[in-house]
CSV table of C-alpha atoms in Angstrom, one decimal:
chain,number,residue,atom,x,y,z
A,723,UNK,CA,18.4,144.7,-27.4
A,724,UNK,CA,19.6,141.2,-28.2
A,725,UNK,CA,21.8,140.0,-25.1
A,726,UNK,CA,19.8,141.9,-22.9
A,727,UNK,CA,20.4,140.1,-19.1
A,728,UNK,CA,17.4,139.7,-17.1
A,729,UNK,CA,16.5,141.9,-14.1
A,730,UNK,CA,18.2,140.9,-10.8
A,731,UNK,CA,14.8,140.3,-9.3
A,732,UNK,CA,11.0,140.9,-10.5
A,733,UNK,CA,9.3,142.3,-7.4
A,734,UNK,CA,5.3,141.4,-7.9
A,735,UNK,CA,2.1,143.6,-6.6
A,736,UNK,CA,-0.7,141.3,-6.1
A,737,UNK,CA,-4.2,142.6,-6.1
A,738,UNK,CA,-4.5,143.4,-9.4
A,739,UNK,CA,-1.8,142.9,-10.5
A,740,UNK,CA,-0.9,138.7,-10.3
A,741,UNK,CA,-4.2,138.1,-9.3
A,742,UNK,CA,-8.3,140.2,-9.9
A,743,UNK,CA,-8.4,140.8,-6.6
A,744,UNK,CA,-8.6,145.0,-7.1
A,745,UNK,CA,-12.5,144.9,-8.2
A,746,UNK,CA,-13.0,142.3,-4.9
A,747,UNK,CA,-11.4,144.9,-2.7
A,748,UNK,CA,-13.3,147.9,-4.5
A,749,UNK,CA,-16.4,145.9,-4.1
A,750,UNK,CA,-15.6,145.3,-0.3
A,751,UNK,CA,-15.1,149.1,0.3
A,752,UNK,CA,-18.0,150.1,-2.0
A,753,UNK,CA,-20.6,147.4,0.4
A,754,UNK,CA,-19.6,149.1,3.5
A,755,UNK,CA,-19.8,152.9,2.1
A,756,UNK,CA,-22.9,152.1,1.1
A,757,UNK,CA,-23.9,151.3,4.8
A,758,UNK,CA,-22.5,154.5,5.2
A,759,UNK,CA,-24.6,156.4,3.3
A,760,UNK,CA,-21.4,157.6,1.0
A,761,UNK,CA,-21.5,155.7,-2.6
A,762,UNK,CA,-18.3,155.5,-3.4
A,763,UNK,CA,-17.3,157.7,-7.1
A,764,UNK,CA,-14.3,157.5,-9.2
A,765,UNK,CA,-12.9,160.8,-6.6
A,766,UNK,CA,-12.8,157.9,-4.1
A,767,UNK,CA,-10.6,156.1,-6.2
A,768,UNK,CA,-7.2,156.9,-4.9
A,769,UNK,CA,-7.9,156.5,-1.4
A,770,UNK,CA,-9.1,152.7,-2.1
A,771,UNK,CA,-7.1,151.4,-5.0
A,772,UNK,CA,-3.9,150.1,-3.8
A,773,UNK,CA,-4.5,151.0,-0.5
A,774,UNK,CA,-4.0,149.5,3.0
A,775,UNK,CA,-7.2,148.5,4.7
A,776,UNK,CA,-6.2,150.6,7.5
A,777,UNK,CA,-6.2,153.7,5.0
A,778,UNK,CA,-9.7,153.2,3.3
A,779,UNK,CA,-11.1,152.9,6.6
A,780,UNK,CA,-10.0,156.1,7.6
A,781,UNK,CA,-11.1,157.2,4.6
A,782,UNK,CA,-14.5,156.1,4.9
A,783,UNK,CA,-14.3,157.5,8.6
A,784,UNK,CA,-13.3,161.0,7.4
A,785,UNK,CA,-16.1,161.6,4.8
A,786,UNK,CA,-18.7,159.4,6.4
A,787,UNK,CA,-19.0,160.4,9.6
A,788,UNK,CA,-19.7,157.3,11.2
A,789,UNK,CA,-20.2,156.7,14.8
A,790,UNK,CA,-18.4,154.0,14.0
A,791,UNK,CA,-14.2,153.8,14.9
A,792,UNK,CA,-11.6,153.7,12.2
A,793,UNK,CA,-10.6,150.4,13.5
A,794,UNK,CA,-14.0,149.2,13.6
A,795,UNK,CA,-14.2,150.0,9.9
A,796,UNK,CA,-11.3,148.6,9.0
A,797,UNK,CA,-12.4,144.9,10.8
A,798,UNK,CA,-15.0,145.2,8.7
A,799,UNK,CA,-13.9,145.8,4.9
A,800,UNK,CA,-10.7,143.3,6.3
A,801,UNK,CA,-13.7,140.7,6.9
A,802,UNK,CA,-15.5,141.1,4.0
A,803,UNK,CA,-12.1,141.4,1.4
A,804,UNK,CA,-10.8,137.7,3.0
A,805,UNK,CA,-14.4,136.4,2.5
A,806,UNK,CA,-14.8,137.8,-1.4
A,807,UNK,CA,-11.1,136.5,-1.9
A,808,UNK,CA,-11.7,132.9,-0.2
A,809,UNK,CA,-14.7,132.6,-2.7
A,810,UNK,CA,-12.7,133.9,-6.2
A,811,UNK,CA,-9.1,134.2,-6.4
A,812,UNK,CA,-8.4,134.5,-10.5
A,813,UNK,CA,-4.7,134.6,-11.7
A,814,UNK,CA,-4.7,138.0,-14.4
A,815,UNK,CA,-3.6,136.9,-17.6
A,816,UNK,CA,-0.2,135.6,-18.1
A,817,UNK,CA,0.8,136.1,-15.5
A,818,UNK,CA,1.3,132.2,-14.0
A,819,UNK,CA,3.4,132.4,-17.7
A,820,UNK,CA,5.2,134.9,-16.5
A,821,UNK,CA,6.1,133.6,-13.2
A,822,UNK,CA,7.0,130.2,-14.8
A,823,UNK,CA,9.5,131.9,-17.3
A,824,UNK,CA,11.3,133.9,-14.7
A,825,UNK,CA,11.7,130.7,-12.3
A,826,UNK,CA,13.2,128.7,-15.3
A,827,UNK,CA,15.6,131.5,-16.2
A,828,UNK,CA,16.5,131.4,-12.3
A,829,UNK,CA,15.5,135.1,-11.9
A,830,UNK,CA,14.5,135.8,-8.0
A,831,UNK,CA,10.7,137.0,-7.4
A,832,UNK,CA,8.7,138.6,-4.5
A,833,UNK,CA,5.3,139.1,-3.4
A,834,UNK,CA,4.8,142.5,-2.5
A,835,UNK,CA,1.2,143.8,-1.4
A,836,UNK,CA,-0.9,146.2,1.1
A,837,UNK,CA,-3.1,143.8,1.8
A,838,UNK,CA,-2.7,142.1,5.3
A,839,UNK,CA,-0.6,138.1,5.9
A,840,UNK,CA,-4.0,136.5,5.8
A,841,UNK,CA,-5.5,137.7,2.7
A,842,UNK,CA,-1.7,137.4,1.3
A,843,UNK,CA,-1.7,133.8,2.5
A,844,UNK,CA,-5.2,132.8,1.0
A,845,UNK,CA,-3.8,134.1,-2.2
A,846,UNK,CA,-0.7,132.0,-2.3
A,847,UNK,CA,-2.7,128.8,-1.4
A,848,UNK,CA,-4.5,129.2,-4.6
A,849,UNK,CA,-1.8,130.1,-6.7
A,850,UNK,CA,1.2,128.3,-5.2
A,851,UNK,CA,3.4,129.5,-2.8
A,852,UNK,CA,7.0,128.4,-4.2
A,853,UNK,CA,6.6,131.4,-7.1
A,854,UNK,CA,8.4,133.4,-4.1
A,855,UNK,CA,11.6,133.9,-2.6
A,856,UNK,CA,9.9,136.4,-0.2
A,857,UNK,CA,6.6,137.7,0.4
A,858,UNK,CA,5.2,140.9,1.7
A,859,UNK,CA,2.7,141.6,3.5
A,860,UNK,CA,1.0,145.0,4.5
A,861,UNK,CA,2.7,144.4,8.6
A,862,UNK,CA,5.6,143.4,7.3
A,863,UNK,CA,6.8,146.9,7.2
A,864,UNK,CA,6.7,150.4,9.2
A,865,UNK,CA,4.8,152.0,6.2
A,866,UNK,CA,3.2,150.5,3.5
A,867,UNK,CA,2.4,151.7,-0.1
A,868,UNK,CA,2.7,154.4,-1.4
A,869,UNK,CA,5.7,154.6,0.8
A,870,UNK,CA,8.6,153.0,-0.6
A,871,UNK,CA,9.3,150.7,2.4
A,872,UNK,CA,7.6,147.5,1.0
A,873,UNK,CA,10.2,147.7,-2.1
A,874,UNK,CA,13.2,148.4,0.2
A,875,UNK,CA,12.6,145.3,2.7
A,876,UNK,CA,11.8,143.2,-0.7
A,877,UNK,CA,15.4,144.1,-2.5
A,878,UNK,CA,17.2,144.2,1.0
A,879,UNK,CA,15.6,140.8,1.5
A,880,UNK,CA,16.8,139.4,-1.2
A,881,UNK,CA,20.3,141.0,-1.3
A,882,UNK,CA,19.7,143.0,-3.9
A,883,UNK,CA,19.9,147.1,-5.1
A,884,UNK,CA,16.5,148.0,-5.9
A,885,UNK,CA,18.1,149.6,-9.1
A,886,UNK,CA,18.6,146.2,-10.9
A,887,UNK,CA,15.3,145.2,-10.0
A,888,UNK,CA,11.8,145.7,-11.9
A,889,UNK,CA,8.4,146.2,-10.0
A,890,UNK,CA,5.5,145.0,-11.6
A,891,UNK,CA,2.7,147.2,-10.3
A,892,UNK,CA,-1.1,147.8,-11.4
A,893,UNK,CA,-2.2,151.0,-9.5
A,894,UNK,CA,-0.6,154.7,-9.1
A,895,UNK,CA,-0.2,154.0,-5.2
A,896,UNK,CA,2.1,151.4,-6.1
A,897,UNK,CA,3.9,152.4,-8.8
A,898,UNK,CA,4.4,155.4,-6.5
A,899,UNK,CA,6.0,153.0,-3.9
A,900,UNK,CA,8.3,151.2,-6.1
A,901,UNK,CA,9.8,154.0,-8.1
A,902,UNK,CA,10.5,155.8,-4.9
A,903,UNK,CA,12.3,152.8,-3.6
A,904,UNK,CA,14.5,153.2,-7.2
A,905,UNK,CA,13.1,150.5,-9.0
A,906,UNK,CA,12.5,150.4,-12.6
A,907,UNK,CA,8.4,149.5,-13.4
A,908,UNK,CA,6.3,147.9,-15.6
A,909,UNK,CA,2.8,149.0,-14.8
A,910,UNK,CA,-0.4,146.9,-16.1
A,911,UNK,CA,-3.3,149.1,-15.1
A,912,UNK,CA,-6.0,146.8,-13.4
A,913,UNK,CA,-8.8,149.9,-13.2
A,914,UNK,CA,-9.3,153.1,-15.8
A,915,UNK,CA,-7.1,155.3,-12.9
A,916,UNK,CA,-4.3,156.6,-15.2
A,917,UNK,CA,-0.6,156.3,-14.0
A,918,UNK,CA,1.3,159.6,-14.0
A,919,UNK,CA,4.1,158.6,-16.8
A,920,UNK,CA,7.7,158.6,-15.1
A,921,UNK,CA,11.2,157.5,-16.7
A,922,UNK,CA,11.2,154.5,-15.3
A,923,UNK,CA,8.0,153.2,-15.6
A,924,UNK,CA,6.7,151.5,-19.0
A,925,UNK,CA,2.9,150.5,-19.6
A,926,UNK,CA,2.3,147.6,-20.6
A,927,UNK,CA,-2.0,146.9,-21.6
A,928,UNK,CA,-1.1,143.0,-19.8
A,929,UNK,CA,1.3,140.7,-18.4
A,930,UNK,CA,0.5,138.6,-21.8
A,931,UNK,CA,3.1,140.9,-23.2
A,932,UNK,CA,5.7,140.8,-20.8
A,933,UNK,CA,8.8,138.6,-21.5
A,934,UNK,CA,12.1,138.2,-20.0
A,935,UNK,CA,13.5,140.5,-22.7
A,936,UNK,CA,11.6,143.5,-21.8
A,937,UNK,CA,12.2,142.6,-18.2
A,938,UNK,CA,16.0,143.3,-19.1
A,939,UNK,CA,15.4,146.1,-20.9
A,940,UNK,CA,13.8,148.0,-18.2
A,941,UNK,CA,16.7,147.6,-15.9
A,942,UNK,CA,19.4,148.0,-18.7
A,943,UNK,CA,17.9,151.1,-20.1
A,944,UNK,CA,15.4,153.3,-17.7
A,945,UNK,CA,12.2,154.6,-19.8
A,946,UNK,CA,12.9,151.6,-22.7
């Protein structure tokens, strides 16, 4: 669609998504079930990918039966996700590209994950924080992913209708927060969890492939 203008904003996931951080979080969730005597299986899989901490601990609570308390859980897997992330923080392919393409075409971005400010923070010191005109962090909001409320602060933020703007997400939990908060999606699976196909979201195998053209196109024309 030549003349195609760009999104109003791209709103990012990160684990996953800009960064392989997903199999670091798995692997932190996957250590502690272990301890719990519950090996974590692909049925697991929606209650850790793209999830808060806060939810995979209760998670783990619930079919463990641990002695020990939710919150105690979730200190835990929050300790040991920082720690893997401090030690290997890896930008997913393209997508430093990507970020550099919007910036020069003067096209707004946000950071917007479930994971909590300090794990968000470690992340942008390795990537660069001036990506962003706003980041997101899992207490920046009431409710986090899959609710839409991460989306909605990101667009209000920003002064924008989530309507003109294009999520890029990686798991179904997120995809599921951005297309209830109305935006359109390009989703880049980061595990083999399939994404439930939706009007507005458009798979894309990685953010190699991702341009400013089919940016536009996803806002312009829904399902494109």
């Amino acid at each position: 669609m030549p003349g195609t203008p760009p999104p109003a904003a791209v709103l990012f996931d990160m684990d996953g998504t800009l960064v392989d951080t997903e199999q670091l979080w798995w692997q932190a969730a996957a250590e502690l079930a272990d301890e719990l005597h519950h090996p974590l299986t692909e049925a697991d899989a929606p209650e850790v990918l793209g999830r808060a901490i806060e939810h995979t601990a209760a998670h783990l609570h619930r079919v463990s039966g641990t002695a020990l308390t939710e919150a105690e859980l979730a200190t835990r897997l929050g300790d040991s996700f920082a720690g893997k992330v401090a030690a290997e923080t890896v930008p997913r392919p393209g997508a430093l590209t990507l970020l550099a393409s919007l910036r020069d075409a003067r096209v707004p971005t946000a950071l917007v994950s479930a994971s909590p400010r300090r794990v968000v923070d470690m992340v942008l010191g390795t990537i660069g924080r001036d990506w962003f005109a706003v980041t997101l962090a899992a207490e920046d909001t009431p409710r986090t992913k899959p609710a839409p409320d991460p989306y909605l602060a990101a667009a209000a933020r920003l002064g924008l209708d989530p309507a003109n703007c294009v999520a890029v997400e990686d798991t179904p939990t997120g995809v599921a927060s951005a297309t209830a908060a109305g935006c359109a999606v390009l989703a880049v699976p980061s595990s083999d969890v399939p994404i439930p196909g939706d009007a507005r979201v458009t798979l894309l195998d990685s953010l190699e492939h991702a341009d400013l053209a089919l940016l536009g196109k996803l806002t312009a024309a829904p399902g494109v």
